[in-house]
Amino acid sequence: MRAIVMHRVGGPDVLELEDVPAPRPKAGVVLVELQASGVNFADTEWRRARYRPTPLPWILGSEGAGVVVATGADVDPGWRGRRVTFYALPPATSGTYADLATCPAAALMPLPDGLDFVTAAAIPAQGLIAYLMIHRAARIRADQVVLVHAAAGGVGLLAVQLARRVGARVLGTVSSEEKAQAVREAGGEPLLYGGDLAERVRGLTGGRGVDVVLDSVGLPTQAASLSMLAPFGELVHFGDAGGFPAPVDPEDLYARSLKMSAFGLDERHDPPAAARARRDLVAWAADGSLRFRIGRTLSLTEAAEAHRLIESRTTIGKLVLTR
């Protein structure tokens, strides 16, 4: 089968197209013939070994959509032939930048016939992050004001929609008018980045500030995020694309009773919530009430270009590799 293989860490040029043996599903695992694979910013971090040492050789990719073609022991053979999407971090998956990938049967999300594979590939990682962050971590309520950083990204646009679905007012930071329009279409109020961001947020909220900030940027936005919080507000870090957040002295939080927290996607922490999220996300994608914006589709052979695009910070929505 074809696969995008890393033999060293580094820039996008380390992603090489190769013919490799197809993986075989072990107990509790299925083999999926992929039609589309999601590209996430986290993939670029693995490529650079920013999280931890990356074992080599390595096939990137944690999410994909396609058809189950084989099942391992202890897996219902009825999965064979079913259309699915899934999210699983390697080594739980063999890597989705490939024609075929293994996946734990427990991670499968069955697809209705009317949902296309490209949209389906955009659901698992970013959808689960946005859903569980809104409903489980931050527990957003209808009476709150929420600010989402990088609001025109894949997670950002979903977080805007899901917070609006709860009934919250949502502000979203952007870097261009094109991205601002995407946030408006998702139901949010866009704000351009700038040194006076916190002041503008307070102006839009009657001087009070926001109840929750969802921040995937990290260090560059941290000070403004804390400054714009209302009393009893919470800053939720769920990424650090711009650099790791700085340590914060609790003395700086006391005056307004602020909270700082972090969210990382690990479905094992609350399996019932994750199962509910998977069901809702697929259903809402199928009925169109939750829009998964596809910024661009590229072929599997263009994986390196997909990484260059996502690292340029110019993309809107989701990048997907197709077969």
XYZ file of C-alpha atoms in Angstrom:
323
model
C 0.000 0.000 0.000
C 1.013 3.651 -0.306
C 1.937 5.537 2.845
C 3.580 8.794 3.849
C 6.561 7.700 5.931
C 8.961 9.685 8.132
C 12.506 8.385 8.529
C 13.693 11.493 10.357
C 12.137 14.469 12.128
C 12.162 17.929 10.610
C 10.257 20.060 8.115
C 7.559 18.992 5.661
C 10.205 17.579 3.326
C 10.711 14.589 5.662
C 7.305 13.247 4.554
C 8.028 10.679 1.839
C 5.622 8.595 -0.258
C 6.540 4.897 -0.122
C 5.102 1.461 -0.807
C 4.937 -0.461 2.471
C 3.279 -3.695 3.632
C -0.350 -3.342 4.687
C -0.921 -3.626 8.449
C -2.848 -6.563 9.886
C -5.559 -6.085 12.507
C -4.834 -7.648 15.885
C -7.401 -8.552 18.539
C -9.911 -5.769 19.098
C -8.747 -3.941 15.965
C -10.104 -3.449 12.432
C -8.480 -2.585 9.113
C -9.968 0.378 7.241
C -9.502 1.143 3.551
C -9.226 4.906 3.756
C -10.892 7.351 1.385
C -9.935 10.513 3.296
C -7.633 11.466 6.170
C -7.738 14.557 8.347
C -4.663 16.759 8.715
C -4.228 18.395 12.118
C -1.766 20.940 13.477
C -0.738 18.279 15.981
C 0.594 16.235 13.053
C 3.170 18.953 12.406
C 4.209 18.790 16.059
C 4.733 15.019 15.833
C 6.700 15.564 12.629
C 9.070 17.854 14.540
C 9.074 15.613 17.660
C 7.853 18.559 19.714
C 5.678 16.450 22.017
C 8.114 13.617 22.708
C 10.644 11.578 20.715
C 8.897 10.243 17.604
C 9.671 6.559 16.894
C 11.035 6.072 13.405
C 10.080 5.103 10.787
C 6.661 6.616 11.398
C 3.390 6.968 9.468
C 1.605 10.119 10.588
C -2.143 10.567 10.979
C -4.697 9.956 13.708
C -8.034 10.218 11.899
C -9.534 8.855 8.740
C -12.719 7.804 7.001
C -13.335 4.790 4.795
C -14.661 1.238 4.744
C -13.802 -1.590 7.144
C -12.207 -4.393 5.103
C -10.988 -6.771 7.827
C -11.533 -7.446 11.519
C -9.235 -8.891 14.142
C -10.108 -11.402 16.828
C -12.799 -10.368 19.321
C -14.330 -7.908 16.833
C -17.852 -8.330 15.456
C -17.365 -9.379 11.799
C -20.476 -7.354 11.025
C -18.195 -4.303 10.872
C -16.818 -5.515 7.532
C -18.109 -3.396 4.678
C -19.351 -0.607 6.945
C -18.550 3.042 6.311
C -16.763 4.568 9.305
C -14.633 7.409 10.562
C -12.311 7.285 13.569
C -9.703 8.984 15.738
C -6.859 7.096 17.394
C -3.304 8.107 18.176
C -0.463 5.887 16.983
C 0.385 3.187 17.969
C -3.349 2.491 18.509
C -3.624 3.194 14.782
C -0.971 2.296 12.235
C -1.200 5.855 10.860
C -3.809 7.353 8.541
C -1.532 9.012 5.980
C -1.868 5.747 4.057
C -4.225 3.723 1.881
C -5.030 1.352 4.759
C -4.914 1.832 8.522
C -5.715 -0.167 11.619
C -7.968 1.229 14.318
C -9.411 -0.050 17.613
C -12.984 -1.184 17.004
C -14.026 0.829 20.063
C -13.006 4.060 18.301
C -15.138 3.520 15.189
C -17.880 6.004 14.368
C -20.372 4.455 11.904
C -21.493 6.757 9.108
C -24.915 7.187 7.524
C -24.961 6.679 3.761
C -25.552 10.348 2.998
C -22.421 11.614 4.752
C -19.427 11.920 2.417
C -15.967 10.680 3.390
C -14.265 14.090 3.189
C -16.648 15.612 5.724
C -16.471 12.448 7.814
C -12.672 12.693 8.007
C -13.038 16.182 9.497
C -15.235 15.014 12.364
C -13.212 12.929 14.838
C -10.213 14.851 16.213
C -11.351 18.457 15.956
C -14.983 17.568 16.579
C -14.226 15.631 19.748
C -11.903 18.365 21.018
C -14.494 21.102 20.492
C -17.420 19.060 21.814
C -15.748 17.727 24.959
C -14.140 21.076 25.717
C -17.473 22.893 25.462
C -19.611 20.298 27.239
C -17.233 18.468 29.592
C -14.235 20.665 30.401
C -15.485 24.268 30.330
C -19.179 23.321 30.708
C -20.335 26.355 28.750
C -23.764 27.744 29.693
C -26.313 29.856 27.836
C -25.762 32.877 30.112
C -22.029 33.093 29.401
C -19.805 35.047 27.035
C -17.029 32.950 25.479
C -13.972 34.001 23.494
C -12.376 31.492 21.116
C -8.840 32.161 19.908
C -7.909 31.131 16.355
C -11.640 30.978 15.743
C -11.395 30.340 11.987
C -9.400 27.133 12.402
C -10.903 23.665 12.352
C -11.451 23.429 16.109
C -12.227 27.129 16.371
C -15.153 27.132 13.938
C -16.626 24.053 15.609
C -16.190 25.560 19.086
C -17.960 28.734 17.944
C -20.901 26.728 16.595
C -21.145 24.409 19.599
C -21.010 27.252 22.118
C -23.680 29.108 20.151
C -25.727 25.906 20.087
C -25.702 25.973 23.896
C -26.882 29.588 23.763
C -23.691 31.412 24.740
C -22.497 34.614 23.126
C -19.242 33.907 21.277
C -16.399 36.222 20.304
C -13.668 34.865 18.048
C -10.197 36.178 17.293
C -8.975 36.185 13.686
C -6.080 37.535 11.618
C -7.871 38.527 8.397
C -11.210 39.694 7.043
C -11.639 36.396 5.196
C -11.349 34.542 8.496
C -13.662 37.077 10.140
C -16.367 36.244 7.614
C -15.992 32.532 8.372
C -16.515 33.249 12.076
C -19.614 35.341 11.329
C -21.049 32.506 9.257
C -20.470 30.178 12.225
C -22.464 32.497 14.496
C -19.607 34.296 16.242
C -18.501 37.919 16.539
C -15.012 38.247 15.019
C -12.241 40.359 16.498
C -8.929 41.068 14.794
C -5.831 40.394 16.843
C -4.031 43.474 18.170
C -2.382 44.963 21.219
C -5.687 46.414 22.421
C -7.607 43.126 22.162
C -8.454 42.853 25.871
C -9.614 46.487 25.929
C -11.896 45.902 22.923
C -13.338 42.775 24.538
C -14.163 44.698 27.703
C -15.762 47.391 25.554
C -17.994 44.811 23.871
C -19.037 43.319 27.209
C -19.893 46.493 29.104
C -16.568 46.449 30.912
C -17.199 43.025 32.446
C -15.073 40.763 30.255
C -15.735 37.189 29.164
C -16.557 34.153 31.262
C -14.416 31.654 29.363
C -11.462 31.902 26.984
C -10.634 28.859 24.852
C -6.999 29.241 23.818
C -5.009 27.050 21.427
C -2.362 29.694 20.740
C -0.551 29.727 24.081
C 2.108 32.241 25.055
C 1.325 35.061 22.554
C -2.288 35.378 23.740
C -1.948 34.352 27.393
C -1.638 37.809 28.964
C -4.557 39.235 26.976
C -6.654 36.151 27.734
C -6.189 36.567 31.485
C -6.761 40.316 31.273
C -10.106 39.979 29.482
C -11.630 37.477 31.924
C -14.595 38.531 34.036
C -14.619 37.744 37.778
C -14.708 33.950 38.286
C -13.692 33.539 34.645
C -11.685 30.620 33.287
C -8.868 30.359 30.752
C -8.789 26.923 29.113
C -5.575 26.085 27.264
C -6.057 23.345 24.669
C -2.953 23.931 22.576
C 0.178 26.006 22.255
C 0.682 26.632 18.550
C 2.467 29.902 19.314
C 4.549 28.657 22.237
C 4.085 27.067 25.641
C 2.133 29.215 28.148
C 4.196 30.900 30.848
C 3.917 29.912 34.527
C 1.328 32.008 36.364
C 1.600 33.144 39.980
C -1.632 32.354 41.877
C -1.358 35.847 43.371
C -2.287 37.159 39.923
C -5.546 35.174 39.977
C -6.879 36.021 43.426
C -8.246 39.508 42.760
C -10.881 38.298 40.256
C -11.038 34.660 41.441
C -9.785 33.432 38.073
C -9.111 29.868 36.993
C -6.649 28.371 34.535
C -7.100 24.869 33.188
C -5.986 22.636 30.342
C -7.817 20.276 28.022
C -6.317 17.368 26.132
C -8.253 14.872 24.057
C -8.244 11.499 25.806
C -11.545 9.656 25.557
C -10.545 7.265 28.352
C -11.157 9.975 30.953
C -14.937 9.863 30.403
C -16.013 7.101 27.984
C -19.774 7.845 28.262
C -19.201 11.510 27.386
C -16.969 10.525 24.471
C -19.554 8.057 23.172
C -22.256 10.728 23.361
C -19.958 13.154 21.544
C -19.304 10.677 18.729
C -23.031 10.055 18.235
C -23.957 13.739 18.296
C -21.160 14.857 15.990
C -22.020 12.339 13.275
C -25.744 13.072 13.566
C -25.264 16.843 13.405
C -22.839 16.557 10.481
C -25.362 14.384 8.640
C -28.320 16.724 9.194
C -26.255 19.837 8.468
C -26.851 21.522 11.820
C -23.096 21.460 12.545
C -20.957 22.620 9.650
C -17.545 21.058 9.156
C -15.864 23.577 6.890
C -13.361 21.974 4.519
C -10.681 24.534 3.767
C -8.969 22.441 1.137
C -8.616 18.870 -0.082
C -5.310 17.509 -1.352
C -4.214 14.083 -2.534
C -2.291 11.729 -0.255
C 0.815 12.466 -2.320
C 0.538 16.147 -1.311
C 0.915 15.557 2.435
C 4.020 17.749 2.643
C 2.153 20.626 0.982
C -0.714 20.156 3.449
C 1.765 20.613 6.292
C 3.209 23.737 4.684
C -0.285 25.182 4.367
C -1.301 24.441 7.939
C 1.961 25.881 9.276
C 1.451 29.057 7.229
C -1.508 29.923 9.525
C -3.492 31.023 6.454
C -5.915 28.114 6.254
C -9.575 28.271 7.222
C -11.315 25.158 8.480
C -10.040 21.645 7.861
C -7.418 20.201 5.513
C -8.160 16.703 4.210
C -6.066 14.230 2.210
C -8.112 12.221 -0.297
C -7.409 9.028 -2.255
